[in-house]
PDB file of C-alpha atoms in Angstrom:
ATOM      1  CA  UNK O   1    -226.302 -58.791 -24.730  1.00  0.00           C
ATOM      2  CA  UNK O   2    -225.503 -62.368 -25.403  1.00  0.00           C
ATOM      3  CA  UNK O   3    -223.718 -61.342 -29.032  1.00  0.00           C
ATOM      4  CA  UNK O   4    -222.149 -58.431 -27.267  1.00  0.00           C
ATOM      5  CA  UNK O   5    -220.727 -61.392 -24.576  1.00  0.00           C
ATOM      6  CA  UNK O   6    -219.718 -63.642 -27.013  1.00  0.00           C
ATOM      7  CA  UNK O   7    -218.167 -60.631 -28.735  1.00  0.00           C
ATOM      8  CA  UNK O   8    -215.816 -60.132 -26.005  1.00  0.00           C
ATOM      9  CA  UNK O   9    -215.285 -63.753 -25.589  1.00  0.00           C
ATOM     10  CA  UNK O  10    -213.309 -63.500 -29.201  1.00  0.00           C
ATOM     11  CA  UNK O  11    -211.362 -60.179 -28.403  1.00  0.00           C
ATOM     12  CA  UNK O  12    -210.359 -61.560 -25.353  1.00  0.00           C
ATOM     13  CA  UNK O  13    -209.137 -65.314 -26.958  1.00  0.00           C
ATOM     14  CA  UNK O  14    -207.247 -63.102 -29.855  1.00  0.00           C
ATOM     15  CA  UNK O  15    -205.251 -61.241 -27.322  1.00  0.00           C
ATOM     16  CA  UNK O  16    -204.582 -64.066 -25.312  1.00  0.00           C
ATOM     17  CA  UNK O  17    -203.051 -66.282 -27.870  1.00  0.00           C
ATOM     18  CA  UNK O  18    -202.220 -64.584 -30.638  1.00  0.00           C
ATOM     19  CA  UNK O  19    -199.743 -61.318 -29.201  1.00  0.00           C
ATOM     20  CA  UNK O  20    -201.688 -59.042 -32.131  1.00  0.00           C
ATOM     21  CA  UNK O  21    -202.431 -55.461 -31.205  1.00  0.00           C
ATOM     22  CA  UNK O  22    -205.844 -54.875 -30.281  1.00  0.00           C
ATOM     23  CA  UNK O  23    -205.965 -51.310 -30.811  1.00  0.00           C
ATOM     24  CA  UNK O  24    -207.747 -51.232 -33.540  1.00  0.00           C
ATOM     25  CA  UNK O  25    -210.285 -53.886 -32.484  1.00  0.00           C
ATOM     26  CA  UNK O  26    -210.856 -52.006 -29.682  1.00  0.00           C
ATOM     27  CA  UNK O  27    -211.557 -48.468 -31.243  1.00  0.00           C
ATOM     28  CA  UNK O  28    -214.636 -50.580 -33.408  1.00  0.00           C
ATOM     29  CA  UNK O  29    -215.331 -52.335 -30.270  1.00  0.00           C
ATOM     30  CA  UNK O  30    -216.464 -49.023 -28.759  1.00  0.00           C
ATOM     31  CA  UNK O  31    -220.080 -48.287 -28.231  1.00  0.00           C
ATOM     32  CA  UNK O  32    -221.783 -44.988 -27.694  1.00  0.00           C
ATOM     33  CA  UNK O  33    -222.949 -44.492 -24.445  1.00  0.00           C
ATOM     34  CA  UNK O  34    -226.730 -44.365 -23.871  1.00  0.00           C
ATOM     35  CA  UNK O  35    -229.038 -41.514 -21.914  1.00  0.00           C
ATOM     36  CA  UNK O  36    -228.286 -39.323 -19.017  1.00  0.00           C
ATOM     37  CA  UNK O  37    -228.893 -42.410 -16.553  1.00  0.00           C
ATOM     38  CA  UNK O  38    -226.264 -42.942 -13.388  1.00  0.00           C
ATOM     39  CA  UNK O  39    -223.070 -44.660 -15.022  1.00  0.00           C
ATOM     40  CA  UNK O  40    -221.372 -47.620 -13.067  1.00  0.00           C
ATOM     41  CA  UNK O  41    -217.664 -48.392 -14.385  1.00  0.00           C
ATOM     42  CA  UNK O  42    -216.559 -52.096 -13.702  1.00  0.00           C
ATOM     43  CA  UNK O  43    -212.807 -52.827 -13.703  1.00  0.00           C
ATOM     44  CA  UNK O  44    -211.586 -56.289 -14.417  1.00  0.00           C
ATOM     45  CA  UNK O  45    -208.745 -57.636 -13.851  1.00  0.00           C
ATOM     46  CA  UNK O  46    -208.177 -61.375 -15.545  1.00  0.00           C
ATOM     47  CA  UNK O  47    -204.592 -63.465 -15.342  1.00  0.00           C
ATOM     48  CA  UNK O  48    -203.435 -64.598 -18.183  1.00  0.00           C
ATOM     49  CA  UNK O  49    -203.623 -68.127 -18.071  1.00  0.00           C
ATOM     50  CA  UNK O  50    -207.033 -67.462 -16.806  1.00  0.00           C
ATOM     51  CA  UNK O  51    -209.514 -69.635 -19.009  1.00  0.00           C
ATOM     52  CA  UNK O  52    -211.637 -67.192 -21.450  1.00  0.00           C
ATOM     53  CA  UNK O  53    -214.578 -68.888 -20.972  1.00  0.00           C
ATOM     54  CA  UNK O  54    -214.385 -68.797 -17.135  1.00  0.00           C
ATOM     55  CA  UNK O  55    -213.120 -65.221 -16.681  1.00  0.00           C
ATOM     56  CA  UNK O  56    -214.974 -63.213 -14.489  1.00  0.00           C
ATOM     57  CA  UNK O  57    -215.399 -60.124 -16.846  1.00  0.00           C
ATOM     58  CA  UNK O  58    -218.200 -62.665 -18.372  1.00  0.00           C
ATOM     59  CA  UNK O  59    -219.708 -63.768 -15.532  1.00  0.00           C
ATOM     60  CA  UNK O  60    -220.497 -59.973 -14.433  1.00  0.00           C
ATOM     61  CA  UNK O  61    -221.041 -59.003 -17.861  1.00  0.00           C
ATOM     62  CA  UNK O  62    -224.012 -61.967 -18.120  1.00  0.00           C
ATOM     63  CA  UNK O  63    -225.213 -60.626 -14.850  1.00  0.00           C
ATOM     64  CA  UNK O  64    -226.022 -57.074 -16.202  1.00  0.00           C
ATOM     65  CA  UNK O  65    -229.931 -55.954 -16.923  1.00  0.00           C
ATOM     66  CA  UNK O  66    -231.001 -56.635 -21.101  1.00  0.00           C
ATOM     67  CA  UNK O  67    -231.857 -53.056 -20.726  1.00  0.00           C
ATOM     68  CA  UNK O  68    -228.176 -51.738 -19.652  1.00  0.00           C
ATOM     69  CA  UNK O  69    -225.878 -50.653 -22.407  1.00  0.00           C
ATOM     70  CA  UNK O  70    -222.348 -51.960 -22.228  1.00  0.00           C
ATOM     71  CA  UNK O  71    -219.290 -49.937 -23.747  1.00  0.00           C
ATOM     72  CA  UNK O  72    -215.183 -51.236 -23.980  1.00  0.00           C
ATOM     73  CA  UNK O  73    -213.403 -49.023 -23.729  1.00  0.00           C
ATOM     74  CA  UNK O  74    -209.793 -50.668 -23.517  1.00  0.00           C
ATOM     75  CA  UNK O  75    -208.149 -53.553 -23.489  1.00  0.00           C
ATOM     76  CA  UNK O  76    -204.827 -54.728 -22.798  1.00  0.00           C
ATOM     77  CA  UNK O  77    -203.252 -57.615 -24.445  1.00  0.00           C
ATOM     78  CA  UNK O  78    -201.080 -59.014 -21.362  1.00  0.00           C
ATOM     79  CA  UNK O  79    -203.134 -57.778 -18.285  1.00  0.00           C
ATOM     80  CA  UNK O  80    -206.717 -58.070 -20.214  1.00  0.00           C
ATOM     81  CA  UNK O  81    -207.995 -54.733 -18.307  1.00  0.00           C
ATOM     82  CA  UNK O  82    -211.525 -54.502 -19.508  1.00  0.00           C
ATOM     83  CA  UNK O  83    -213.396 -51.042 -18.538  1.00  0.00           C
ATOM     84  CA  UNK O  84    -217.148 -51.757 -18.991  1.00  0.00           C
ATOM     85  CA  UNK O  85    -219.342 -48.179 -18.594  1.00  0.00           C
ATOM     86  CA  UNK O  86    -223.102 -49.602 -17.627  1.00  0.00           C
ATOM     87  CA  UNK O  87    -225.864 -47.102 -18.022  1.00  0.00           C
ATOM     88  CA  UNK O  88    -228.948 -47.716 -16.575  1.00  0.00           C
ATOM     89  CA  UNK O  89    -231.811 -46.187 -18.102  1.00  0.00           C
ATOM     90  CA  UNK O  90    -234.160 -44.439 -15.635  1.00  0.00           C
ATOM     91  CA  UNK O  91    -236.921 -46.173 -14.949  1.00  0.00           C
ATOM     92  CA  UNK O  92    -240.259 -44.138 -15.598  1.00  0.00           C
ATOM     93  CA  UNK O  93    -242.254 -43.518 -12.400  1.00  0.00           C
ATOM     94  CA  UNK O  94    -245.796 -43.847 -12.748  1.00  0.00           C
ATOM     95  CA  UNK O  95    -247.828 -40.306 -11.591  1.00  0.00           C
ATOM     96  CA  UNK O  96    -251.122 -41.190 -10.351  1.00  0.00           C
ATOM     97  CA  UNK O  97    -253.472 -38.696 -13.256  1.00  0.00           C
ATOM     98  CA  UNK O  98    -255.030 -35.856 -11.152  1.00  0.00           C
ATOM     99  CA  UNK O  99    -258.496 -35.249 -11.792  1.00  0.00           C
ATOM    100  CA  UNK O 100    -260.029 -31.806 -11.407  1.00  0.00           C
ATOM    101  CA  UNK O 101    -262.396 -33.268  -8.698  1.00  0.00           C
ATOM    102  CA  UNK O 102    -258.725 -33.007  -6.021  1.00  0.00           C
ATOM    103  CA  UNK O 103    -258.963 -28.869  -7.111  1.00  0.00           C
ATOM    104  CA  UNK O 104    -262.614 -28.348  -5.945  1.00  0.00           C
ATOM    105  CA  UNK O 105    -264.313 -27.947  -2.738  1.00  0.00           C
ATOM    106  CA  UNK O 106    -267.423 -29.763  -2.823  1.00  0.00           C
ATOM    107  CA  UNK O 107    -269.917 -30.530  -0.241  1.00  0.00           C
ATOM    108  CA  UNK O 108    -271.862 -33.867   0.019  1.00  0.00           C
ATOM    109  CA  UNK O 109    -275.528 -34.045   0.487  1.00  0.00           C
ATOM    110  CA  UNK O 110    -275.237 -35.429   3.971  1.00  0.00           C
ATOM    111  CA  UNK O 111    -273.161 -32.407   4.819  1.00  0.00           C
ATOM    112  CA  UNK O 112    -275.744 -30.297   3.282  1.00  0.00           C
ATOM    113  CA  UNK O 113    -278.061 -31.710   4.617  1.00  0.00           C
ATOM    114  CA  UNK O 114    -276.443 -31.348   8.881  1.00  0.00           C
ATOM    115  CA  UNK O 115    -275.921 -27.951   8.091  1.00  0.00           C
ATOM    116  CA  UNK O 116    -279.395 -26.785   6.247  1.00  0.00           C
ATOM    117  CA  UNK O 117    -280.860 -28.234   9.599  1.00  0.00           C
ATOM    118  CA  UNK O 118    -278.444 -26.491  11.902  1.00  0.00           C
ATOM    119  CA  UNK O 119    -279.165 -22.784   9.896  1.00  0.00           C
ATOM    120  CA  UNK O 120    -282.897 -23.187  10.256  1.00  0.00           C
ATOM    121  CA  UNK O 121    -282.846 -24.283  13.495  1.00  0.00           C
ATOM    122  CA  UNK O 122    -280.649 -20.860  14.020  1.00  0.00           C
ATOM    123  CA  UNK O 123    -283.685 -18.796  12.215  1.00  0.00           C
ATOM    124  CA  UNK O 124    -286.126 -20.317  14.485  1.00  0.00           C
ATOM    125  CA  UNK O 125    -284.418 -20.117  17.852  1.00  0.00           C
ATOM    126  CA  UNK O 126    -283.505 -16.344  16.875  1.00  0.00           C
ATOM    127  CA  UNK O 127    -286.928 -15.875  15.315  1.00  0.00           C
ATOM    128  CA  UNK O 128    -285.593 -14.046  12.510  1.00  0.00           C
ATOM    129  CA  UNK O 129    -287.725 -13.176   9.531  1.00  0.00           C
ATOM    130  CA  UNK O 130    -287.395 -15.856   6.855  1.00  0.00           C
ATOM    131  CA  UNK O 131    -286.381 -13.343   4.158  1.00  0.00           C
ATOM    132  CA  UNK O 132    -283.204 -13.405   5.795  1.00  0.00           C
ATOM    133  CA  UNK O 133    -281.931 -16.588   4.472  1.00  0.00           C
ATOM    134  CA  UNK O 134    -281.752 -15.048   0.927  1.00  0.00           C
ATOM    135  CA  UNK O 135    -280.271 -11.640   1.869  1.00  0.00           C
ATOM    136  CA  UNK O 136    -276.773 -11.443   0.011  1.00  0.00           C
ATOM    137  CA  UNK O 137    -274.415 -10.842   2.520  1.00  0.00           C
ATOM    138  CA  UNK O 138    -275.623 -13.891   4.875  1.00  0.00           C
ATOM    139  CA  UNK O 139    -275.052 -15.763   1.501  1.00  0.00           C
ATOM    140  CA  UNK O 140    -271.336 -14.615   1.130  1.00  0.00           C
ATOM    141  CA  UNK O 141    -271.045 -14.942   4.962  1.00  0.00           C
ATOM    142  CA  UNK O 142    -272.283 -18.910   4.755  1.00  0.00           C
ATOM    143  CA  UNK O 143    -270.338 -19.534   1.595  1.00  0.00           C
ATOM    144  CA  UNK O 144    -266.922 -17.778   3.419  1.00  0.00           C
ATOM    145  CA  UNK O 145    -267.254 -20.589   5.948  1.00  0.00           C
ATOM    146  CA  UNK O 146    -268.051 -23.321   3.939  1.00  0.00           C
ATOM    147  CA  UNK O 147    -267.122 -23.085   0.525  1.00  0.00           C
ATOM    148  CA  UNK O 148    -268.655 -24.870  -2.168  1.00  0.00           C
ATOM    149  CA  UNK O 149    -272.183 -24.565   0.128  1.00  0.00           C
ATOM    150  CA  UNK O 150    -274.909 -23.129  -1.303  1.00  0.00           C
ATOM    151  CA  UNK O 151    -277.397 -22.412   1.847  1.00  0.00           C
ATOM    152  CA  UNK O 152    -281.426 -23.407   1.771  1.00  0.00           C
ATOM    153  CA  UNK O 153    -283.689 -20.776   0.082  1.00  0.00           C
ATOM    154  CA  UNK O 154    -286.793 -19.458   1.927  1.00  0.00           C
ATOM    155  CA  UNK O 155    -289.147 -22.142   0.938  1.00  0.00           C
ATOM    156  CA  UNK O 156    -286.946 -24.876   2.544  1.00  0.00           C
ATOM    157  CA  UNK O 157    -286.818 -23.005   5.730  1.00  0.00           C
ATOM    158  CA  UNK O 158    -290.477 -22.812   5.885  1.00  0.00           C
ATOM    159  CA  UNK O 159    -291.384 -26.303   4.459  1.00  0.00           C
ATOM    160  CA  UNK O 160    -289.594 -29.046   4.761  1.00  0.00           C
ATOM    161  CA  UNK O 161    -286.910 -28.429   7.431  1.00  0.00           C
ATOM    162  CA  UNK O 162    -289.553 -26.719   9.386  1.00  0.00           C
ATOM    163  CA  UNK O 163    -291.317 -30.278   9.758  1.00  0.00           C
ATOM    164  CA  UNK O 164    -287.749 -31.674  10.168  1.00  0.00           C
ATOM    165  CA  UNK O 165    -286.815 -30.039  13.134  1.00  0.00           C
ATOM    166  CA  UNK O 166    -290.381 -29.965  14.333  1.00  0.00           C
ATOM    167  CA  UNK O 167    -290.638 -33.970  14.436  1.00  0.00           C
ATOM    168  CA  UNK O 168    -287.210 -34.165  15.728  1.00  0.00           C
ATOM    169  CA  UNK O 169    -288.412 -32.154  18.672  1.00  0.00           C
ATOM    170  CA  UNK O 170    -291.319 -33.431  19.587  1.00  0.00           C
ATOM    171  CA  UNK O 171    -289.026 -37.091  19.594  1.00  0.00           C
ATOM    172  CA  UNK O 172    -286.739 -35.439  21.620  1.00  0.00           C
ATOM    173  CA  UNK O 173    -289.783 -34.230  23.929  1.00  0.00           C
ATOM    174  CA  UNK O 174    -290.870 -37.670  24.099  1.00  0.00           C
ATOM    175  CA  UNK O 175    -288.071 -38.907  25.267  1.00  0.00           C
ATOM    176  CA  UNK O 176    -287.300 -36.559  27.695  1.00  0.00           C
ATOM    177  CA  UNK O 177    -290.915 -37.156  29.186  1.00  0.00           C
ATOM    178  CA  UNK O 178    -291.083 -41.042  29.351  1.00  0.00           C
ATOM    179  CA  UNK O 179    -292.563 -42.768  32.526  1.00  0.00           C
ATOM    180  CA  UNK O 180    -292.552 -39.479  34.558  1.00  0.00           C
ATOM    181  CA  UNK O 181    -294.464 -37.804  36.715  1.00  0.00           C
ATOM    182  CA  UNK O 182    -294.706 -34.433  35.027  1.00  0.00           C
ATOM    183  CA  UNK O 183    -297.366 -30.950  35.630  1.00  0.00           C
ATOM    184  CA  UNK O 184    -299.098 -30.015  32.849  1.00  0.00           C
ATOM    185  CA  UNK O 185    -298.874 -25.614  32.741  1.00  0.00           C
ATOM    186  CA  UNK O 186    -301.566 -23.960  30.559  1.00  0.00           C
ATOM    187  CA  UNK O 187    -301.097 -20.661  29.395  1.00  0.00           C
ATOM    188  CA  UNK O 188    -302.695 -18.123  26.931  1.00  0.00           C
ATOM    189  CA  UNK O 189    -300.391 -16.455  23.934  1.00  0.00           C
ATOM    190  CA  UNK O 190    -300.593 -14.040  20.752  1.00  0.00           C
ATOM    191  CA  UNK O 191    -298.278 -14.820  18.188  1.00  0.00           C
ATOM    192  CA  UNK O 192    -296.827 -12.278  15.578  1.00  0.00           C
ATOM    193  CA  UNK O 193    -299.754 -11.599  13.657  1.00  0.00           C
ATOM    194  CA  UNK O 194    -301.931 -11.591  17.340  1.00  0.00           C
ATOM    195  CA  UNK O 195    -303.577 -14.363  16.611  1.00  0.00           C
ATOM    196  CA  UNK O 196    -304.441 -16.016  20.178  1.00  0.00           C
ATOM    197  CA  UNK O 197    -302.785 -19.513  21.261  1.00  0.00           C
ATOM    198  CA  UNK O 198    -302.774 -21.629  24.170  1.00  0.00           C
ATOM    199  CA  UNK O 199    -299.466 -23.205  25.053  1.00  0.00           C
ATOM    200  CA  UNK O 200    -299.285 -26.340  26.764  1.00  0.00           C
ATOM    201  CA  UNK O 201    -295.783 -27.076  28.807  1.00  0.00           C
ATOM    202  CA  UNK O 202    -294.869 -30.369  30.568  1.00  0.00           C
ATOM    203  CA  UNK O 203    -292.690 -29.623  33.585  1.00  0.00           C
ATOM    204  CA  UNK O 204    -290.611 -32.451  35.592  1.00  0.00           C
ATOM    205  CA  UNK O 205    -289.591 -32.476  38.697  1.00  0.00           C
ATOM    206  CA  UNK O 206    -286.196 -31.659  38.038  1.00  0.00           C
ATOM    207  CA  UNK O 207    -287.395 -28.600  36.404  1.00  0.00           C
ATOM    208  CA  UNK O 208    -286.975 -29.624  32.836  1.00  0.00           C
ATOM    209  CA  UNK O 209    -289.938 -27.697  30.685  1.00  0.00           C
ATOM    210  CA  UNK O 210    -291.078 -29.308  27.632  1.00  0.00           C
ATOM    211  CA  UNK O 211    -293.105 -27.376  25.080  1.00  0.00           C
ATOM    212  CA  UNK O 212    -295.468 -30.220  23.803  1.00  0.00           C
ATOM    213  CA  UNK O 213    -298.598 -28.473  22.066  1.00  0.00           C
ATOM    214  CA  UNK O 214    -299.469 -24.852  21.003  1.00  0.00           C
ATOM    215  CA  UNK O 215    -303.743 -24.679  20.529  1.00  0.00           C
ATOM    216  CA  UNK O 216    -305.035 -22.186  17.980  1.00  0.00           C
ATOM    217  CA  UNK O 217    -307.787 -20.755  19.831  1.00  0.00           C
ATOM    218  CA  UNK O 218    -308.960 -17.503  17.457  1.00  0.00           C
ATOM    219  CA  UNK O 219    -312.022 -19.259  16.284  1.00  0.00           C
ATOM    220  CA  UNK O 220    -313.358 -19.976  19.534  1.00  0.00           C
ATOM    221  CA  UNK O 221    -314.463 -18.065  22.204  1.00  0.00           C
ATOM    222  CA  UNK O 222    -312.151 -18.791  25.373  1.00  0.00           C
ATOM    223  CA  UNK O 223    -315.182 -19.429  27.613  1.00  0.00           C
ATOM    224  CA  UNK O 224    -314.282 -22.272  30.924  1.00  0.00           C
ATOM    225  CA  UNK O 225    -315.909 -25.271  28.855  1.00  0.00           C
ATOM    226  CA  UNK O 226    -313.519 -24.363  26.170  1.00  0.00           C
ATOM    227  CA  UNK O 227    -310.781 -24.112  28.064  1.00  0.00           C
ATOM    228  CA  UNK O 228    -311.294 -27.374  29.807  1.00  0.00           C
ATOM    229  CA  UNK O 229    -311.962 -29.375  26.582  1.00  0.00           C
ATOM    230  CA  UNK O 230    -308.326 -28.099  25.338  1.00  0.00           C
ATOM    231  CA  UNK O 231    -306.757 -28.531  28.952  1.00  0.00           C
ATOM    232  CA  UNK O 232    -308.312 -32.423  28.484  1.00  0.00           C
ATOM    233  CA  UNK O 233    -307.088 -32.556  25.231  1.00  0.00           C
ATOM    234  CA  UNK O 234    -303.190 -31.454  25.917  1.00  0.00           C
ATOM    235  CA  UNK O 235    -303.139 -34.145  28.848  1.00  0.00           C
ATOM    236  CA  UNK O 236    -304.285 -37.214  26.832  1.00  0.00           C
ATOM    237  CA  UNK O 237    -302.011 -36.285  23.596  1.00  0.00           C
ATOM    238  CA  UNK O 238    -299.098 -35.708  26.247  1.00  0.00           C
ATOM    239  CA  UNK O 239    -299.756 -39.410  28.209  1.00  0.00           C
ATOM    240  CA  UNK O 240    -299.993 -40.976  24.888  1.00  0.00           C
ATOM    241  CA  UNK O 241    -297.082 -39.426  22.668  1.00  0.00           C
ATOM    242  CA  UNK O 242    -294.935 -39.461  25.896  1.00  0.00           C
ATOM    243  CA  UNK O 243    -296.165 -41.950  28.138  1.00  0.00           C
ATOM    244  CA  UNK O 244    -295.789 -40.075  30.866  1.00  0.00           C
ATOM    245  CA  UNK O 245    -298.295 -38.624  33.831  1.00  0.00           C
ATOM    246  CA  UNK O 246    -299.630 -35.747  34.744  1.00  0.00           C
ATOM    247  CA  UNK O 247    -300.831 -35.187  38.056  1.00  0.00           C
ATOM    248  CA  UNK O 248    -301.070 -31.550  38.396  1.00  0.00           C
ATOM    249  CA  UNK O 249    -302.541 -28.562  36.114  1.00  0.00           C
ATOM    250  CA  UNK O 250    -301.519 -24.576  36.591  1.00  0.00           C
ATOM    251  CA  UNK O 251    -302.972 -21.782  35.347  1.00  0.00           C
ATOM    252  CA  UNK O 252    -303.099 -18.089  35.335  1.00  0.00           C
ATOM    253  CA  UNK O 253    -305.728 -16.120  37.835  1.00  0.00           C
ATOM    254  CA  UNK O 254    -308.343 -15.016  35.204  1.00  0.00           C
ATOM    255  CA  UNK O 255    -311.945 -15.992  35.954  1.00  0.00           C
ATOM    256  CA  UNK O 256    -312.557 -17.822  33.369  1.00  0.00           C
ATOM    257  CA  UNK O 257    -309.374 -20.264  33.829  1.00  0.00           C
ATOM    258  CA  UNK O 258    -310.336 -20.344  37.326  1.00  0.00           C
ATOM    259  CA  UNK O 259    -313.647 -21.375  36.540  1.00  0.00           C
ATOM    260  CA  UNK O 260    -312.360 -24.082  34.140  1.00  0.00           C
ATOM    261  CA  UNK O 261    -310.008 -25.281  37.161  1.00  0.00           C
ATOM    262  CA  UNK O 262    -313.339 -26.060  39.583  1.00  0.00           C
ATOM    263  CA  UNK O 263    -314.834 -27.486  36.870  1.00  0.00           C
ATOM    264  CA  UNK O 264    -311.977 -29.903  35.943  1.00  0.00           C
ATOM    265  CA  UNK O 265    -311.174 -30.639  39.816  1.00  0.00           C
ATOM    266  CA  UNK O 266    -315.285 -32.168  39.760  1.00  0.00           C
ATOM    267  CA  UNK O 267    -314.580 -34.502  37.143  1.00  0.00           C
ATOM    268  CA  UNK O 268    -310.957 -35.688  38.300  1.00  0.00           C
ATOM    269  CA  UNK O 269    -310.533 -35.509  41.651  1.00  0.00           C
ATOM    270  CA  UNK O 270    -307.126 -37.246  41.059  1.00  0.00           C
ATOM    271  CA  UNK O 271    -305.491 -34.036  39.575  1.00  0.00           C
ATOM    272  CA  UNK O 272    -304.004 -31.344  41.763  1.00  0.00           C
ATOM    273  CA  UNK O 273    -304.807 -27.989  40.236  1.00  0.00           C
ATOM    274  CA  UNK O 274    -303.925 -24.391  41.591  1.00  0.00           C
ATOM    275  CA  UNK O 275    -302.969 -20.812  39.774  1.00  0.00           C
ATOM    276  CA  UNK O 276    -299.706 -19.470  38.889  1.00  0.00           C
ATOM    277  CA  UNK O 277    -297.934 -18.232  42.138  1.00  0.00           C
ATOM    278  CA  UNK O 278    -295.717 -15.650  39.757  1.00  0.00           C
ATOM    279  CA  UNK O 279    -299.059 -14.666  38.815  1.00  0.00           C
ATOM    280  CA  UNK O 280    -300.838 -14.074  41.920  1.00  0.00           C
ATOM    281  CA  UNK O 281    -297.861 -12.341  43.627  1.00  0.00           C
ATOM    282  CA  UNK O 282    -298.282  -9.791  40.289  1.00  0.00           C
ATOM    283  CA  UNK O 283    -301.391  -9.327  40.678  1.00  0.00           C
ATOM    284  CA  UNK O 284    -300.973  -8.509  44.528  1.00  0.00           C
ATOM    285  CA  UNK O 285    -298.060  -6.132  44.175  1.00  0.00           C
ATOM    286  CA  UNK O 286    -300.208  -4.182  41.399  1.00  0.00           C
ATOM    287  CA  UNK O 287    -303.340  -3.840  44.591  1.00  0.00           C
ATOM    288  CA  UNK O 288    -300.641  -2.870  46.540  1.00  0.00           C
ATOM    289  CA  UNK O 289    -298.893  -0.258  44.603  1.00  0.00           C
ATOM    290  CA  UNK O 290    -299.116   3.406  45.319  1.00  0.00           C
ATOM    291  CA  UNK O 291    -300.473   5.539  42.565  1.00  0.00           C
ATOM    292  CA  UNK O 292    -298.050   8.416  41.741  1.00  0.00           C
TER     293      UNK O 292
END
C-alpha cells in the first residue's frame, strides 16, 4: 500500500508540473480488480495548486485496510480526477463445527433413572405381571415417548427399584405419621400365590391410612397368642420408625382375633380396642337375610 501511495504521489507531481499526457501512465497504472467482495468507488477531486503531498486523494488512500486492493483508473492532467475502486475481501465467518452429539437424542442417567422409578411404580400400583416390562410393544410404546430410552428389564423391576420405591415409601410413611395420635387396624390377607398375611395399617384422625407392615403368617398357626405377639410387634416397629402413637387397635369379628383383643386389653389397659363395625354390620345383614 505504501509503494502503491507513493506511486501515485509521482503520477500525480508529473501531471502537475510537467503538462505530459498521462495516458499511457495510466493504462500501466491499472490494477486488476480483486474477488467478488462489495466495491466502494472514491472520487477525488484535487485543485491544482493543491500541494501533492497534502492532497486528500493520499490521505484517504493511507486510510484504506492493507488488505483492500486499490485500482486507477483515470487521471486527468488539469483537474487530477482520481477514481480509486476498493474491494474488500470478505471476511471469513467462523461456523462453530457441529458434532454428531446435536443429531442424537440421548437420555442422561438421572433421567433414566426418574423415569425407571416412575414405570415400576406404574407396574406395582397396577399390579401387572412383571413379564410385562419386556413385552415388545410396551417397548416401542416407551421408546415412542421418549426416544433414545431404553426401559428397565424384569430383573430391575423386581430388584433394585423394588427396594427403591419400597424405602421411599416407608420414608414417606414416616413422615406422614410423626408425633400423631394414630389407630393401629389389623387385618388378615392371601396374596397371589394364597399365601396368608397380616396387614398392619396406621390410620390418623384425618383419615389418612398408612400401610406400614405386611406379616407373613403361613408358617404359623394363627392361634390368639400369635396374633397378639404380631399385633405387639406392628405397634412398637410403628412408634419407633414413625414416632408416632397408637392408642387404639381394630380387628375383624373372628374368635380367635377376639380372643387376642381380651387378651391384649389385660396387659394394656391404656389401648382402646373394639372389632370392625363394616364387619359386624356384614355379619348381621348375612343372620338377617332371607334364604331364597
Amino acid at each position: 500500500m505504501q509503494g502503491l501511495v507513493a506511486q501515485m504521489k509521482q503520477h500525480h507531481e508529473k501531471c502537475s508540473f510537467s503538462g505530459e499526457s498521462c495516458v499511457e501512465d495510466d493504462k500501466r497504472n491499472m490494477s486488476e480488480q480483486a474477488g467478488s467482495a462489495e466495491e466502494s468507488i472514491l472520487n477525488i477531486q484535487d485543485s491544482e495548486d493543491y500541494p501533492p503531498s497534502r492532497s486528500p486523494s493520499f490521505s484517504v488512500i493511507s486510510e484504506l485496510a492493507p488488505n483492500d486492493s486499490v485500482s486507477v483508473t483515470s487521471c486527468m492532467s488539469h483537474s487530477h480526477s482520481i477514481s480509486i475502486t476498493c474491494s474488500k475481501k470478505k471476511k471469513n465467518l467462523h461456523h462453530p463445527e457441529k458434532t454428531i452429539g446435536k443429531f442424537v437424542i440421548r437420555t442422561s442417567r438421572l433421567q433414566k433413572e426418574v423415569i425407571d422409578e416412575k414405570i415400576a411404580r406404574f407396574v406395582y400400583a397396577t399390579n401387572s405381571p412383571f413379564r410385562m416390562i419386556e413385552n415388545p410393544h410396551f417397548i416401542n410404546m416407551v421408546q415412542s415417548l421418549s426416544p433414545g430410552y431404553s426401559p428397565p428389564n424384569r430383573a430391575d423391576v423386581t430388584g433394585k427399584l423394588l427396594d427403591k420405591v419400597y424405602e421411599r415409601e416407608i420414608e414417606q410413611c414416616a413422615k406422614g405419621l410423626e408425633g400423631k395420635i394414630v389407630k393401629l387396624s389389623l387385618d388378615g390377607w392371601s396374596n397371589v400365590h394364597n399365601d396368608p398375611v397380616v396387614c398392619a395399617c396406621m390410620t390418623r384422625e384425618e383419615g389418612n391410612v398408612f400401610l406400614t407392615e405386611t406379616i407373613d403368617t403361613s408358617r404359623n398357626a394363627h392361634t390368639a397368642e400369635y396374633l397378639q405377639e404380631v399385633a405387639v410387634k406392628a405397634i412398637t416397629n410403628c412408634e419407633k420408625k414413625s414416632k408416632c402413637l397408637v392408642r387404639s387397635l381394630v380387628t375383624d369379628n373372628a374368635e380367635n382375633v377376639s380372643k387376642m383383643r381380651r387378651n391384649y386389653l389385660e396387659e394394656s389397659p391404656k389401648l382402646i380396642t373394639y372389632s370392625c363395625s363394616a364387619h359386624l354390620m356384614h355379619l348381621l345383614a348375612k343372620d338377617f337375610s332371607v334364604p331364597e
